[in-house]
C-alpha cells in the first residue's frame, strides 16, 4: 500500500522542504483622491491602459481599471465599492487587462459585466477568459452578409431584413416597444442555430427580471445569456457592460457559431461614459459628451461581423438600441449610431397610438444589406409587397383630401389597408418565416381583397391554423426556401380551401 | 496659469545644480521670495519631496525603505543593497530601516514605485485568499 501514514508524512516533508515562498516585485501606487467611482493614483509608473488595478482597503481588495495614464498620476475607474477606498491606500498593478469568463457555461445565466452571477446559480464554471476590449476582425477575415436572421416580426422580416453579421439599430422614443422587438427576436431564434446575448445597460432591474422570466417561459434561456448592469450600478460597470457582452459573443464567433447580441441601450451607455469622462476631467464637447464618444460606439459595433469560411464562418449580429427624446433623430448619439450601423428600425409614436404595433415606420426604416439577407421565397413576395406599401403611404396622405377616387387608386388603398393590418403583431408572438411567406402571398395575389379590413387579423390567424393542419406547403417552403411553381400551386389551393370555410367575405 | 510643484522643483534643480555654494544661497533666497510673491509657500513640502526625488534620480541615488520584523544583520543589508543596485543601476543606496513586528517574519522593501513584499504576514494572507477561493 502506498497510502500509508509514513508515506504521506514523507511526501509532506519533501513538499515542505521543496517549498519556496514566491515573492515578486509589484508596481504600486498610492490613492491621491477618490470620488464618484473614480480614483486618482500617484506612482504606478508601469501601468498599462485598461489594466486591472487592485486597491488594498481595510475591507479587502477592490478592483479598478486604469483609464487615464498621465505624467504623474493614473486615473482609474473603480469596479467595486468605492466607498471602502481611502486616500493613501495602496494600489498595485496586476499586469492583466480586464477580462470576463466566456464559454458554454455562460449560457442560460444572468451575469454582471464582470461575469459574476446575479441569478444565484453559483460561480460560472469555466477556465476561459477573453479580454473585454479587442480589435474588430480585419477585412480579409470577413465576407458579405448573406444568411438571414429571422426576427419573427412580419414587418421587419419582409421590409427591413436583417442578415447574420449585420448591425441594425432599433431607435425610437421611450415606451414604443424597442425592447419588445429585441426580445421577440431572441424568442424566435429557437432552433435557428443561434446563441443570443442580451446586454441590459442602465435598465430597471424589475424590467430585466420580467424579460428573463419571459425568456425562460418561452424556453429561450437555453441559448441566451443576460448581461445585466442595472440602473443602480455604477457608471464604470455600465461602461464596460457592452464590451463584456461582446467578449462573450466572440468566444462563440471563434468557434464558428452565429451569435445575436442586443445592446439595450446605447444612449445610457453614452451617458455613463460621459459621466466617467467628466469625472476624469476630459474636456467635454457637444452635449457634454467627450471627443471620443463616436469611437466608443464604433469600436463596439465594428466587432459585429460575418467571418468567411477560412476563419470559421461565424458571425455576430448586433442589434443596438437607442432611445430618442421626442423623436429627435438629429441629437448627437442617435446620428452617431445611425451612421455606424447598417440600417435602422425606426419606431414612431403616431403609429403606436393608432394601434399599429410594432410601430415600425416603413418609410424611415432601412436595411443597407437589403434582400441578400432573405430566403428566396421571402424575396419573391417581399419585393412586390414593399412596392405596395410605398404606394399606399403616398396615396393615403393624398386621399385624405378627396373622396372621389378612381377604381385603380381605390384598389391600391384597399390593398394597403389590409397590408398594414397584416403588419400588426402581438408581443411574444414571433411568426415562422414560412407562415409569413404564406400570408404575404395571399395578400399580393389578391386573395385577401374580399376580406373586410376589420376581419383581416381574424382571417390571418385562421389561415395559420388551417395551414398547420395541412402543413405540406409550409414544410416545403421551410425546406426548399424558394417558391417553385409546385409550391405556389399548393399555397394557392391551401388559401382557396381555407377561404371556402370562412363566412365573412365580401360578396 | 498656476505653476505646479513639479515645475517649481524642476526649475529649482536647474538653478542649483553644479553651482558653487555662494550662488546657491542667492538662488534659494530668490526662489523663496518668488514662492512668497506667488503665495505658494504652502507647496513647500511637496516641492522638497519632488526636488529630493529629482536630485536622487540625477545623481544615481536611491532611497529605499526596508521594513522587517526583526533587526537585520549586515549580510542581509548587503544583499538588499546589491539587489537594489542591480535593479535600479544606482550608485548610492540609502536604506531607511524600520522594525514592524506585525510582519511576523521576513521583510518589505519599498523603493521608487515598487514594493518587494517578502513578509510572512502577506504570504499568510495570500494563502488565506487562495484557500477561501
Coordinates of C-alpha atoms in Angstrom, one line a residue:
Chain A
X1 CA 0.0 0.0 0.0
X2 CA 1.4 3.3 -1.0
X3 CA -1.0 5.4 1.0
X4 CA 0.3 4.6 4.4
X5 CA 0.8 7.2 7.1
X6 CA 4.6 7.1 6.8
X7 CA 4.4 7.6 3.1
X8 CA 2.1 10.6 3.4
X9 CA 4.3 12.2 6.0
X10 CA 7.4 11.5 3.9
X11 CA 5.7 13.2 0.9
X12 CA 4.6 16.1 3.0
X13 CA 8.1 16.6 4.4
X14 CA 9.6 16.6 0.9
X15 CA 7.0 19.1 -0.3
X16 CA 7.7 21.4 2.6
X17 CA 11.4 21.3 2.1
X18 CA 10.9 22.0 -1.6
X19 CA 8.5 24.8 -0.9
X20 CA 9.8 28.3 -1.7
X21 CA 7.8 31.3 -0.9
X22 CA 7.3 33.2 -4.1
X23 CA 7.8 36.8 -3.9
X24 CA 7.7 39.1 -6.8
X25 CA 8.2 42.8 -7.2
X26 CA 5.0 44.7 -7.6
X27 CA 4.4 48.1 -9.1
X28 CA 2.5 50.1 -6.5
X29 CA 0.9 53.5 -6.2
X30 CA -1.0 55.5 -3.6
X31 CA -4.5 56.8 -3.9
X32 CA -4.4 60.6 -4.1
X33 CA -8.1 61.2 -4.5
X34 CA -11.3 59.1 -4.7
X35 CA -14.7 60.5 -5.8
X36 CA -17.8 59.1 -7.5
X37 CA -16.3 55.9 -8.7
X38 CA -13.1 57.5 -9.9
X39 CA -9.6 57.3 -8.3
X40 CA -6.5 59.3 -9.0
X41 CA -3.4 57.4 -8.1
X42 CA 0.2 58.5 -7.9
X43 CA 3.1 56.2 -8.7
X44 CA 2.2 53.1 -10.8
X45 CA 4.7 54.2 -13.4
X46 CA 4.4 51.0 -15.4
X47 CA 0.5 50.7 -15.5
X48 CA -1.0 49.7 -18.9
X49 CA -4.1 51.1 -20.5
X50 CA -7.2 49.3 -19.2
X51 CA -5.1 47.2 -16.8
X52 CA -6.8 45.8 -13.7
X53 CA -5.6 47.6 -10.6
X54 CA -6.2 46.2 -7.1
X55 CA -6.9 48.6 -4.3
X56 CA -5.9 47.4 -0.8
X57 CA -8.5 48.5 1.6
X58 CA -9.5 47.6 5.1
X59 CA -12.5 45.8 3.8
X60 CA -10.5 43.6 1.4
X61 CA -9.4 44.2 -2.2
X62 CA -11.3 46.3 -4.7
X63 CA -10.7 46.1 -8.4
X64 CA -10.3 49.1 -10.7
X65 CA -9.3 49.8 -14.3
X66 CA -6.7 52.3 -15.5
X67 CA -8.2 54.7 -18.0
X68 CA -6.0 57.8 -17.9
X69 CA -2.3 57.5 -17.9
X70 CA -0.7 60.8 -17.2
X71 CA 2.8 62.1 -16.4
X72 CA 2.5 62.0 -12.7
X73 CA -0.7 60.1 -12.0
X74 CA -3.1 57.4 -13.2
X75 CA -6.9 57.9 -13.4
X76 CA -8.9 54.7 -12.8
X77 CA -12.5 53.7 -12.6
X78 CA -13.4 51.6 -9.6
X79 CA -15.4 48.4 -10.3
X80 CA -16.4 47.6 -6.7
X81 CA -17.4 49.5 -3.7
X82 CA -15.6 52.8 -3.9
X83 CA -16.6 54.0 -0.5
X84 CA -14.2 51.4 1.0
X85 CA -11.2 53.1 -0.6
X86 CA -9.4 55.8 1.3
X87 CA -6.9 58.4 0.4
X88 CA -3.4 56.9 0.8
X89 CA -4.5 53.3 0.2
X90 CA -2.0 51.2 -1.6
X91 CA -2.8 50.2 -5.2
X92 CA -0.9 47.6 -7.2
X93 CA -1.0 46.7 -10.8
X94 CA -1.9 43.1 -11.8
X95 CA -0.4 43.1 -15.4
X96 CA -3.7 41.8 -16.6
X97 CA -6.1 43.5 -19.0
X98 CA -9.7 43.5 -17.9
X99 CA -11.3 40.2 -18.9
X100 CA -14.5 38.2 -18.5
X101 CA -15.2 34.5 -18.2
X102 CA -16.5 33.0 -21.5
X103 CA -17.6 29.6 -22.7
X104 CA -20.7 27.4 -22.8
X105 CA -21.1 27.9 -19.1
X106 CA -22.4 31.4 -19.5
X107 CA -25.4 30.3 -21.5
X108 CA -28.7 30.5 -19.5
X109 CA -27.1 32.7 -16.9
X110 CA -27.7 36.3 -15.7
X111 CA -24.3 37.8 -15.1
X112 CA -22.9 41.2 -14.2
X113 CA -20.4 42.9 -16.6
X114 CA -17.5 41.2 -14.7
X115 CA -19.0 37.8 -15.3
X116 CA -20.2 37.3 -11.7
X117 CA -23.5 35.6 -11.3
X118 CA -26.6 37.6 -10.4
X119 CA -29.0 34.6 -10.7
X120 CA -27.9 32.8 -7.6
X121 CA -26.9 29.7 -9.5
X122 CA -23.3 29.8 -8.3
X123 CA -20.0 30.7 -10.0
X124 CA -19.6 30.4 -13.8
X125 CA -17.6 27.2 -14.2
X126 CA -15.2 28.0 -17.0
X127 CA -11.4 28.3 -17.4
X128 CA -11.5 30.6 -20.4
X129 CA -11.3 34.3 -20.2
X130 CA -11.5 36.9 -23.0
X131 CA -10.3 40.5 -22.8
X132 CA -13.2 42.9 -22.9
X133 CA -11.5 45.2 -25.4
X134 CA -10.5 43.6 -28.6
X135 CA -9.8 45.0 -32.1
X136 CA -12.5 44.0 -34.5
X137 CA -11.8 41.4 -37.2
X138 CA -10.0 42.8 -40.3
X139 CA -11.0 42.9 -43.9
X140 CA -9.5 39.6 -45.1
X141 CA -11.4 37.7 -42.4
X142 CA -14.8 38.9 -43.4
X143 CA -17.3 38.3 -46.1
X144 CA -20.6 39.9 -47.1
X145 CA -23.8 39.2 -45.1
X146 CA -26.0 36.7 -46.8
X147 CA -27.8 34.5 -44.3
X148 CA -31.0 35.9 -42.7
X149 CA -31.7 36.4 -39.0
X150 CA -35.4 35.7 -38.7
X151 CA -36.8 38.1 -36.2
X152 CA -40.2 36.5 -36.5
X153 CA -41.7 40.0 -36.9
X154 CA -43.6 40.3 -40.1
X155 CA -43.0 43.9 -40.8
X156 CA -39.2 43.5 -40.2
X157 CA -38.5 40.2 -42.0
X158 CA -40.3 41.4 -45.1
X159 CA -39.3 45.0 -45.4
X160 CA -36.1 45.5 -43.3
X161 CA -34.4 42.2 -43.5
X162 CA -31.5 41.6 -41.1
X163 CA -28.6 39.4 -42.0
X164 CA -26.2 37.4 -39.9
X165 CA -23.3 39.7 -39.1
X166 CA -25.3 42.9 -39.7
X167 CA -25.7 45.8 -37.3
X168 CA -29.2 47.0 -37.2
X169 CA -30.2 49.9 -35.0
X170 CA -33.5 49.9 -33.2
X171 CA -34.4 53.5 -32.5
X172 CA -37.4 55.3 -31.1
X173 CA -38.8 57.2 -28.1
X174 CA -39.4 55.5 -24.7
X175 CA -42.2 53.0 -24.4
X176 CA -42.7 52.3 -28.1
X177 CA -41.6 48.6 -27.9
X178 CA -37.9 48.8 -28.8
X179 CA -37.0 46.1 -26.3
X180 CA -40.1 44.1 -27.3
X181 CA -38.7 43.8 -30.9
X182 CA -35.4 42.6 -29.4
X183 CA -37.0 40.1 -27.1
X184 CA -39.2 38.7 -29.8
X185 CA -36.2 38.2 -32.0
X186 CA -34.4 36.3 -29.2
X187 CA -37.5 34.1 -28.7
X188 CA -37.7 33.4 -32.4
X189 CA -34.1 32.1 -32.5
X190 CA -35.2 28.8 -31.1
X191 CA -33.9 26.0 -33.3
X192 CA -32.2 28.6 -35.6
X193 CA -28.7 27.7 -34.5
X194 CA -28.1 31.0 -32.8
X195 CA -26.7 32.0 -29.5
X196 CA -28.2 35.2 -28.0
X197 CA -26.7 37.7 -25.6
X198 CA -28.9 40.4 -24.1
X199 CA -26.9 43.2 -22.6
X200 CA -29.1 45.4 -20.3
X201 CA -27.4 48.8 -19.7
X202 CA -29.0 51.0 -17.1
X203 CA -32.3 49.2 -17.3
X204 CA -34.6 48.9 -14.4
X205 CA -33.9 45.6 -12.7
X206 CA -37.7 44.8 -12.5
X207 CA -37.9 45.2 -16.2
X208 CA -35.0 42.8 -16.7
X209 CA -36.4 40.3 -14.3
X210 CA -39.6 40.4 -16.3
X211 CA -37.6 39.8 -19.5
X212 CA -35.7 36.9 -18.0
X213 CA -38.9 35.3 -16.8
X214 CA -40.5 35.7 -20.3
X215 CA -37.4 34.2 -21.9
X216 CA -37.5 31.3 -19.5
X217 CA -41.2 30.7 -20.2
X218 CA -40.5 30.7 -23.9
X219 CA -37.6 28.3 -23.5
X220 CA -35.2 30.9 -24.8
X221 CA -32.8 30.9 -21.9
X222 CA -31.4 27.6 -23.3
X223 CA -29.4 29.6 -25.7
X224 CA -29.3 33.1 -24.1
X225 CA -27.1 34.9 -21.7
X226 CA -28.2 38.1 -20.0
X227 CA -25.5 40.6 -19.1
X228 CA -27.1 43.0 -16.6
X229 CA -25.8 46.4 -15.5
X230 CA -28.9 47.8 -13.8
X231 CA -29.9 51.3 -13.2
X232 CA -28.3 51.3 -9.7
X233 CA -24.9 50.0 -10.9
X234 CA -22.0 52.5 -11.0
X235 CA -21.1 54.2 -14.3
X236 CA -17.9 52.2 -14.6
X237 CA -19.8 48.9 -14.8
X238 CA -22.4 50.3 -17.2
X239 CA -19.4 51.5 -19.3
X240 CA -17.8 48.0 -19.6
X241 CA -21.1 46.0 -19.9
X242 CA -21.5 46.0 -23.8
X243 CA -17.8 45.2 -24.2
X244 CA -18.1 42.3 -21.8
X245 CA -21.2 41.0 -23.6
X246 CA -19.3 41.3 -26.9
X247 CA -16.3 39.3 -25.5
X248 CA -18.7 36.5 -24.5
X249 CA -20.1 36.6 -28.1
X250 CA -16.6 36.4 -29.6
X251 CA -16.0 33.1 -27.9
X252 CA -18.8 31.6 -29.9
X253 CA -17.7 33.5 -33.0
X254 CA -14.3 31.9 -32.7
X255 CA -15.9 28.5 -32.6
X256 CA -17.6 29.3 -35.9
X257 CA -21.1 29.8 -34.4
X258 CA -23.7 32.6 -35.1
X259 CA -24.4 35.0 -32.2
X260 CA -27.1 37.6 -31.8
X261 CA -26.2 40.4 -29.4
X262 CA -28.5 43.1 -28.2
X263 CA -27.3 46.3 -26.5
X264 CA -30.2 47.8 -24.6
X265 CA -29.5 50.6 -24.7
X266 CA -26.5 52.6 -26.0
X267 CA -27.8 56.0 -25.1
X268 CA -27.5 55.1 -21.4
X269 CA -24.1 53.7 -22.2
X270 CA -23.0 57.0 -23.7
X271 CA -24.3 58.8 -20.7
X272 CA -22.3 56.6 -18.3
X273 CA -19.2 57.2 -20.4
X274 CA -19.9 60.9 -20.3
X275 CA -20.0 60.7 -16.5
X276 CA -16.7 58.9 -16.3
X277 CA -15.1 61.2 -18.8
X278 CA -16.2 64.4 -17.0
X279 CA -15.0 63.0 -13.6
X280 CA -11.7 62.2 -15.2
X281 CA -11.6 65.8 -16.3
X282 CA -11.5 65.0 -20.0
X283 CA -12.7 68.1 -21.9
X284 CA -16.5 68.0 -22.8
X285 CA -17.7 68.5 -26.4
X286 CA -21.1 68.6 -27.9
X287 CA -23.9 67.8 -25.4
X288 CA -21.0 67.5 -22.9
X289 CA -20.0 64.1 -24.4
X290 CA -16.2 63.6 -24.6
X291 CA -14.5 63.8 -28.0
X292 CA -14.1 60.1 -28.4
X293 CA -17.8 59.1 -27.9
X294 CA -18.0 58.2 -31.6
X295 CA -15.1 55.8 -31.2
X296 CA -16.8 54.4 -28.0
X297 CA -19.6 53.0 -30.2
X298 CA -17.8 52.4 -33.5
X299 CA -15.2 50.1 -31.9
X300 CA -18.0 48.2 -30.2
X301 CA -20.3 47.8 -33.2
X302 CA -17.4 47.1 -35.6
X303 CA -16.8 43.9 -33.6
X304 CA -20.1 42.6 -35.2
X305 CA -19.0 40.7 -38.3
X306 CA -19.6 37.8 -40.6
X307 CA -16.4 35.8 -41.0
X308 CA -15.6 33.8 -44.1
X309 CA -15.1 30.1 -44.3
X310 CA -11.3 30.2 -43.7
X311 CA -11.9 31.9 -40.4
X312 CA -14.6 29.7 -39.1
X313 CA -17.6 31.2 -40.8
X314 CA -19.1 32.5 -37.5
X315 CA -21.0 35.8 -37.2
X316 CA -22.0 38.3 -34.6
X317 CA -25.2 40.2 -35.4
X318 CA -25.6 43.3 -33.3
X319 CA -29.0 45.0 -32.5
X320 CA -28.1 48.2 -30.7
X321 CA -31.0 50.1 -29.2
X322 CA -31.1 53.9 -28.9
X323 CA -33.7 55.9 -27.1
X324 CA -34.5 59.3 -28.6
X325 CA -36.0 62.3 -26.9
X326 CA -39.3 63.3 -28.5
X327 CA -38.4 61.7 -31.8
X328 CA -35.2 63.8 -32.2
X329 CA -33.1 61.8 -34.6
X330 CA -30.6 64.6 -35.1
X331 CA -29.3 64.5 -31.5
X332 CA -25.6 63.6 -31.1
X333 CA -25.7 59.9 -30.1
X334 CA -28.6 58.9 -32.5
X335 CA -26.8 60.4 -35.5
X336 CA -23.5 58.8 -34.5
X337 CA -25.0 55.3 -34.1
X338 CA -27.2 55.7 -37.2
X339 CA -24.0 56.4 -39.2
X340 CA -22.2 53.4 -37.7
X341 CA -24.9 50.8 -38.2
X342 CA -26.1 49.1 -41.4
X343 CA -29.6 50.5 -41.1
X344 CA -32.2 51.2 -38.6
X345 CA -35.7 50.2 -37.5
X346 CA -37.4 53.4 -36.6
X347 CA -40.4 53.2 -34.2
X348 CA -42.9 56.1 -34.3
X349 CA -45.3 57.2 -31.6
X350 CA -48.1 58.1 -34.1
X351 CA -48.2 54.6 -35.4
X352 CA -48.0 53.1 -31.9
X353 CA -51.0 55.1 -30.6
X354 CA -53.0 54.3 -33.8
X355 CA -52.6 50.7 -32.8
X356 CA -50.1 49.7 -35.4
X357 CA -47.8 47.6 -33.2
X358 CA -44.9 47.0 -33.7
X359 CA -44.9 50.7 -34.6
X360 CA -42.2 50.3 -37.3
X361 CA -42.1 53.3 -39.7
X362 CA -41.7 51.6 -43.0
X363 CA -40.5 54.8 -44.7
X364 CA -37.7 55.8 -42.4
X365 CA -36.5 52.3 -41.6
X366 CA -33.9 50.8 -43.8
X367 CA -31.6 47.9 -44.0
X368 CA -28.5 48.6 -46.0
X369 CA -27.9 44.9 -46.5
X370 CA -31.2 44.6 -48.3
X371 CA -32.7 41.5 -49.8
X372 CA -29.5 39.5 -49.9
X373 CA -30.4 38.6 -46.3
X374 CA -33.7 37.0 -47.2
X375 CA -34.6 33.5 -48.3
X376 CA -35.7 33.2 -51.9
X377 CA -39.4 32.7 -51.2
X378 CA -39.5 35.8 -49.0
X379 CA -37.6 37.8 -51.6
X380 CA -40.2 37.0 -54.1
X381 CA -43.2 38.1 -52.1
X382 CA -41.4 41.0 -50.2
X383 CA -40.2 42.8 -53.3
X384 CA -43.8 43.3 -54.6
X385 CA -45.1 44.0 -51.1
X386 CA -42.6 46.7 -50.4
X387 CA -43.8 48.5 -53.5
X388 CA -47.4 48.2 -52.4
X389 CA -46.6 49.6 -49.0
X390 CA -44.8 52.6 -50.5
X391 CA -47.6 53.3 -52.9
X392 CA -50.1 53.1 -50.2
X393 CA -48.3 55.5 -48.0
X394 CA -48.1 58.0 -50.8
X395 CA -51.8 57.7 -51.7
X396 CA -53.1 57.6 -48.2
X397 CA -51.7 61.0 -47.4
X398 CA -53.1 62.3 -50.6
X399 CA -56.5 60.6 -50.4
X400 CA -57.4 62.2 -47.1
X401 CA -58.5 65.3 -49.0
X402 CA -60.9 63.8 -51.5
X403 CA -63.5 61.1 -51.6
X404 CA -63.9 60.6 -55.4
X405 CA -61.2 58.2 -56.3
X406 CA -60.7 56.2 -59.5
X407 CA -61.1 52.5 -59.1
X408 CA -57.4 51.9 -59.6
X409 CA -56.5 54.1 -56.7
X410 CA -59.3 52.7 -54.6
X411 CA -57.9 49.2 -55.1
X412 CA -54.4 50.2 -54.1
X413 CA -55.7 51.9 -50.9
X414 CA -57.8 48.8 -50.0
X415 CA -54.8 46.6 -50.6
X416 CA -52.6 48.9 -48.4
X417 CA -55.1 49.0 -45.6
X418 CA -55.0 45.2 -45.5
X419 CA -51.2 45.2 -45.6
X420 CA -51.0 47.4 -42.6
X421 CA -53.4 45.1 -40.8
X422 CA -51.1 42.3 -41.5
X423 CA -48.1 44.2 -40.1
X424 CA -49.9 44.3 -36.8
X425 CA -48.5 41.6 -34.5
X426 CA -48.8 40.9 -30.8
X427 CA -45.8 40.9 -28.5
X428 CA -44.1 37.5 -27.8
X429 CA -45.8 36.0 -30.9
X430 CA -42.9 35.7 -33.4
X431 CA -44.0 34.0 -36.6
X432 CA -42.2 31.4 -38.6
X433 CA -40.9 32.6 -42.0
X434 CA -43.0 30.0 -43.9
X435 CA -46.2 31.5 -42.5
X436 CA -45.0 35.0 -43.2
X437 CA -44.5 34.0 -46.9
X438 CA -47.9 32.4 -46.9
X439 CA -49.8 35.4 -45.7
X440 CA -47.9 37.9 -47.9
X441 CA -48.5 35.6 -50.8
X442 CA -52.2 35.7 -50.1
X443 CA -52.2 39.4 -49.9
X444 CA -50.2 40.4 -53.0
X445 CA -52.0 37.9 -55.2
X446 CA -55.4 39.4 -54.3
X447 CA -56.7 36.5 -52.2
X448 CA -57.5 38.9 -49.4
X449 CA -59.2 41.6 -51.4
X450 CA -62.6 40.4 -50.4
X451 CA -61.8 40.0 -46.8
X452 CA -63.2 43.0 -44.8
X453 CA -60.4 45.1 -43.3
X454 CA -61.6 44.6 -39.7
X455 CA -61.6 40.8 -40.3
X456 CA -58.1 40.6 -41.8
X457 CA -56.4 39.6 -38.5
X458 CA -59.1 37.0 -37.8
X459 CA -58.6 35.7 -41.4
X460 CA -54.8 35.6 -40.8
X461 CA -55.0 33.7 -37.6
X462 CA -57.4 31.2 -39.1
X463 CA -55.2 30.8 -42.1
X464 CA -52.2 29.8 -39.9
X465 CA -54.3 27.3 -38.0
X466 CA -55.6 25.8 -41.3
X467 CA -52.1 25.7 -42.7
X468 CA -50.9 23.9 -39.5
X469 CA -53.5 21.2 -40.1
X470 CA -52.4 20.8 -43.8
X471 CA -48.8 21.7 -43.3
X472 CA -47.4 20.2 -46.6
X473 CA -47.0 23.6 -48.2
X474 CA -45.4 25.2 -45.1
X475 CA -42.9 22.3 -44.8
X476 CA -41.9 22.7 -48.5
X477 CA -41.2 26.4 -48.0
X478 CA -39.2 25.8 -44.9
X479 CA -37.1 23.1 -46.6
X480 CA -36.7 24.5 -50.1
X481 CA -36.7 28.1 -49.1
X482 CA -38.0 29.1 -52.5
X483 CA -41.3 29.5 -54.3
X484 CA -41.3 26.9 -57.2
X485 CA -44.4 26.6 -59.3
X486 CA -45.3 23.4 -57.5
X487 CA -45.2 25.1 -54.1
X488 CA -47.1 28.1 -55.4
X489 CA -49.9 25.9 -56.6
X490 CA -50.0 24.2 -53.2
X491 CA -50.2 27.6 -51.5
X492 CA -53.0 28.8 -53.8
X493 CA -55.0 25.6 -53.2
X494 CA -54.5 25.9 -49.4
X495 CA -55.7 29.5 -49.4
X496 CA -58.7 28.8 -51.6
X497 CA -59.7 25.8 -49.5
X498 CA -59.4 27.9 -46.4
X499 CA -61.4 30.8 -47.8
X500 CA -64.2 28.3 -48.5
X501 CA -64.5 27.8 -44.8
X502 CA -65.0 31.4 -43.7
X503 CA -68.3 33.3 -43.9
X504 CA -67.4 37.0 -43.7
X505 CA -66.1 37.5 -47.2
X506 CA -67.5 40.5 -49.2
X507 CA -69.6 39.2 -52.0
Chain B
X1 CA -1.5 79.7 -15.2
X2 CA -0.7 78.1 -11.9
X3 CA 2.8 76.6 -11.5
X4 CA 2.8 73.1 -10.2
X5 CA 5.1 71.7 -7.5
X6 CA 6.8 69.6 -10.2
X7 CA 7.6 72.7 -12.3
X8 CA 8.9 74.6 -9.2
X9 CA 11.1 71.7 -8.2
X10 CA 12.5 71.2 -11.7
X11 CA 13.4 74.9 -12.1
X12 CA 14.9 74.9 -8.6
X13 CA 17.1 71.9 -9.6
X14 CA 18.2 73.7 -12.8
X15 CA 19.1 76.7 -10.7
X16 CA 21.2 75.0 -8.1
X17 CA 22.7 72.0 -10.0
X18 CA 26.5 72.2 -10.2
X19 CA 26.7 75.7 -8.8
X20 CA 29.1 77.0 -6.1
X21 CA 27.6 77.4 -2.6
X22 CA 27.5 81.2 -2.8
X23 CA 25.3 81.2 -5.9
X24 CA 23.1 78.5 -4.5
X25 CA 22.4 80.7 -1.4
X26 CA 21.3 83.6 -3.6
X27 CA 19.2 81.4 -5.8
X28 CA 17.4 79.9 -2.9
X29 CA 16.7 83.3 -1.4
X30 CA 15.2 84.4 -4.7
X31 CA 13.3 81.2 -5.1
X32 CA 11.6 81.5 -1.7
X33 CA 10.9 85.1 -2.4
X34 CA 9.2 84.0 -5.6
X35 CA 7.1 81.5 -3.8
X36 CA 6.1 84.1 -1.3
X37 CA 5.1 86.5 -4.0
X38 CA 3.0 83.8 -5.7
X39 CA 1.5 82.9 -2.4
X40 CA 2.5 79.3 -2.8
X41 CA 4.7 78.8 0.2
X42 CA 2.2 76.1 1.2
X43 CA 3.6 73.9 -1.6
X44 CA 7.0 73.9 0.0
X45 CA 6.9 70.4 1.5
X46 CA 5.7 69.0 -1.8
X47 CA 8.4 70.9 -3.7
X48 CA 11.0 69.5 -1.3
X49 CA 9.7 65.9 -1.9
X50 CA 9.8 66.3 -5.7
X51 CA 13.2 68.0 -5.5
X52 CA 14.6 65.2 -3.5
X53 CA 13.3 62.6 -5.9
X54 CA 14.8 64.6 -8.8
X55 CA 18.1 65.1 -7.1
X56 CA 18.3 61.4 -6.4
X57 CA 17.5 60.4 -9.9
X58 CA 20.1 62.7 -11.4
X59 CA 22.8 61.6 -9.0
X60 CA 22.0 57.9 -9.1
X61 CA 20.9 57.8 -5.6
X62 CA 18.0 55.6 -4.4
X63 CA 16.3 55.9 -1.1
X64 CA 14.6 52.7 0.0
X65 CA 12.5 51.8 2.9
X66 CA 13.3 48.4 4.5
X67 CA 10.8 47.2 7.0
X68 CA 11.5 44.0 8.8
X69 CA 10.1 42.1 11.7
X70 CA 13.5 41.8 13.5
X71 CA 16.7 43.8 13.4
X72 CA 18.6 42.8 10.2
X73 CA 22.3 41.8 10.2
X74 CA 24.9 43.4 7.9
X75 CA 24.8 40.4 5.4
X76 CA 21.1 40.9 4.9
X77 CA 21.6 44.6 4.4
X78 CA 24.3 44.0 1.9
X79 CA 22.1 41.6 -0.1
X80 CA 19.3 44.2 -0.2
X81 CA 21.8 46.9 -1.2
X82 CA 23.2 44.8 -4.0
X83 CA 19.7 43.8 -5.2
X84 CA 18.7 47.5 -5.4
X85 CA 22.0 48.5 -7.2
X86 CA 21.3 45.8 -9.7
X87 CA 17.7 46.6 -10.3
X88 CA 18.0 50.4 -10.5
X89 CA 21.6 50.9 -11.6
X90 CA 22.0 53.4 -8.8
X91 CA 25.5 54.2 -7.4
X92 CA 24.4 55.1 -3.9
X93 CA 21.7 53.4 -1.8
X94 CA 20.2 54.9 1.3
X95 CA 18.3 52.4 3.4
X96 CA 15.8 53.6 5.9
X97 CA 15.3 50.7 8.2
X98 CA 12.2 50.2 10.4
X99 CA 11.1 47.4 12.6
X100 CA 7.5 46.3 12.5
X101 CA 6.6 43.2 14.4
X102 CA 3.2 43.0 12.8
X103 CA 5.0 41.5 9.7
X104 CA 5.7 38.3 11.9
X105 CA 8.7 37.4 9.7
X106 CA 10.5 38.4 6.6
X107 CA 10.8 42.0 5.2
X108 CA 9.1 44.6 3.0
X109 CA 11.3 46.7 0.7
X110 CA 9.9 49.8 -0.9
X111 CA 11.8 51.9 -3.5
X112 CA 10.6 54.3 -6.2
X113 CA 7.1 53.0 -7.0
X114 CA 7.9 49.4 -6.4
X115 CA 7.3 47.0 -3.5
X116 CA 9.1 43.8 -2.8
X117 CA 6.9 42.1 -0.2
X118 CA 8.5 39.1 1.4
X119 CA 6.8 39.3 4.7
X120 CA 5.2 36.3 6.4
X121 CA 2.1 38.4 7.0
X122 CA 1.4 38.9 3.3
X123 CA 2.2 35.3 2.5
X124 CA -0.3 34.1 5.1
X125 CA -2.9 36.5 3.7
X126 CA -2.3 35.2 0.2
X127 CA -2.6 31.7 1.4
X128 CA -5.8 32.5 3.2
X129 CA -7.2 34.1 0.0
X130 CA -6.2 31.1 -2.1
X131 CA -7.8 28.6 0.3
X132 CA -11.0 30.6 0.7
X133 CA -11.5 30.9 -3.0

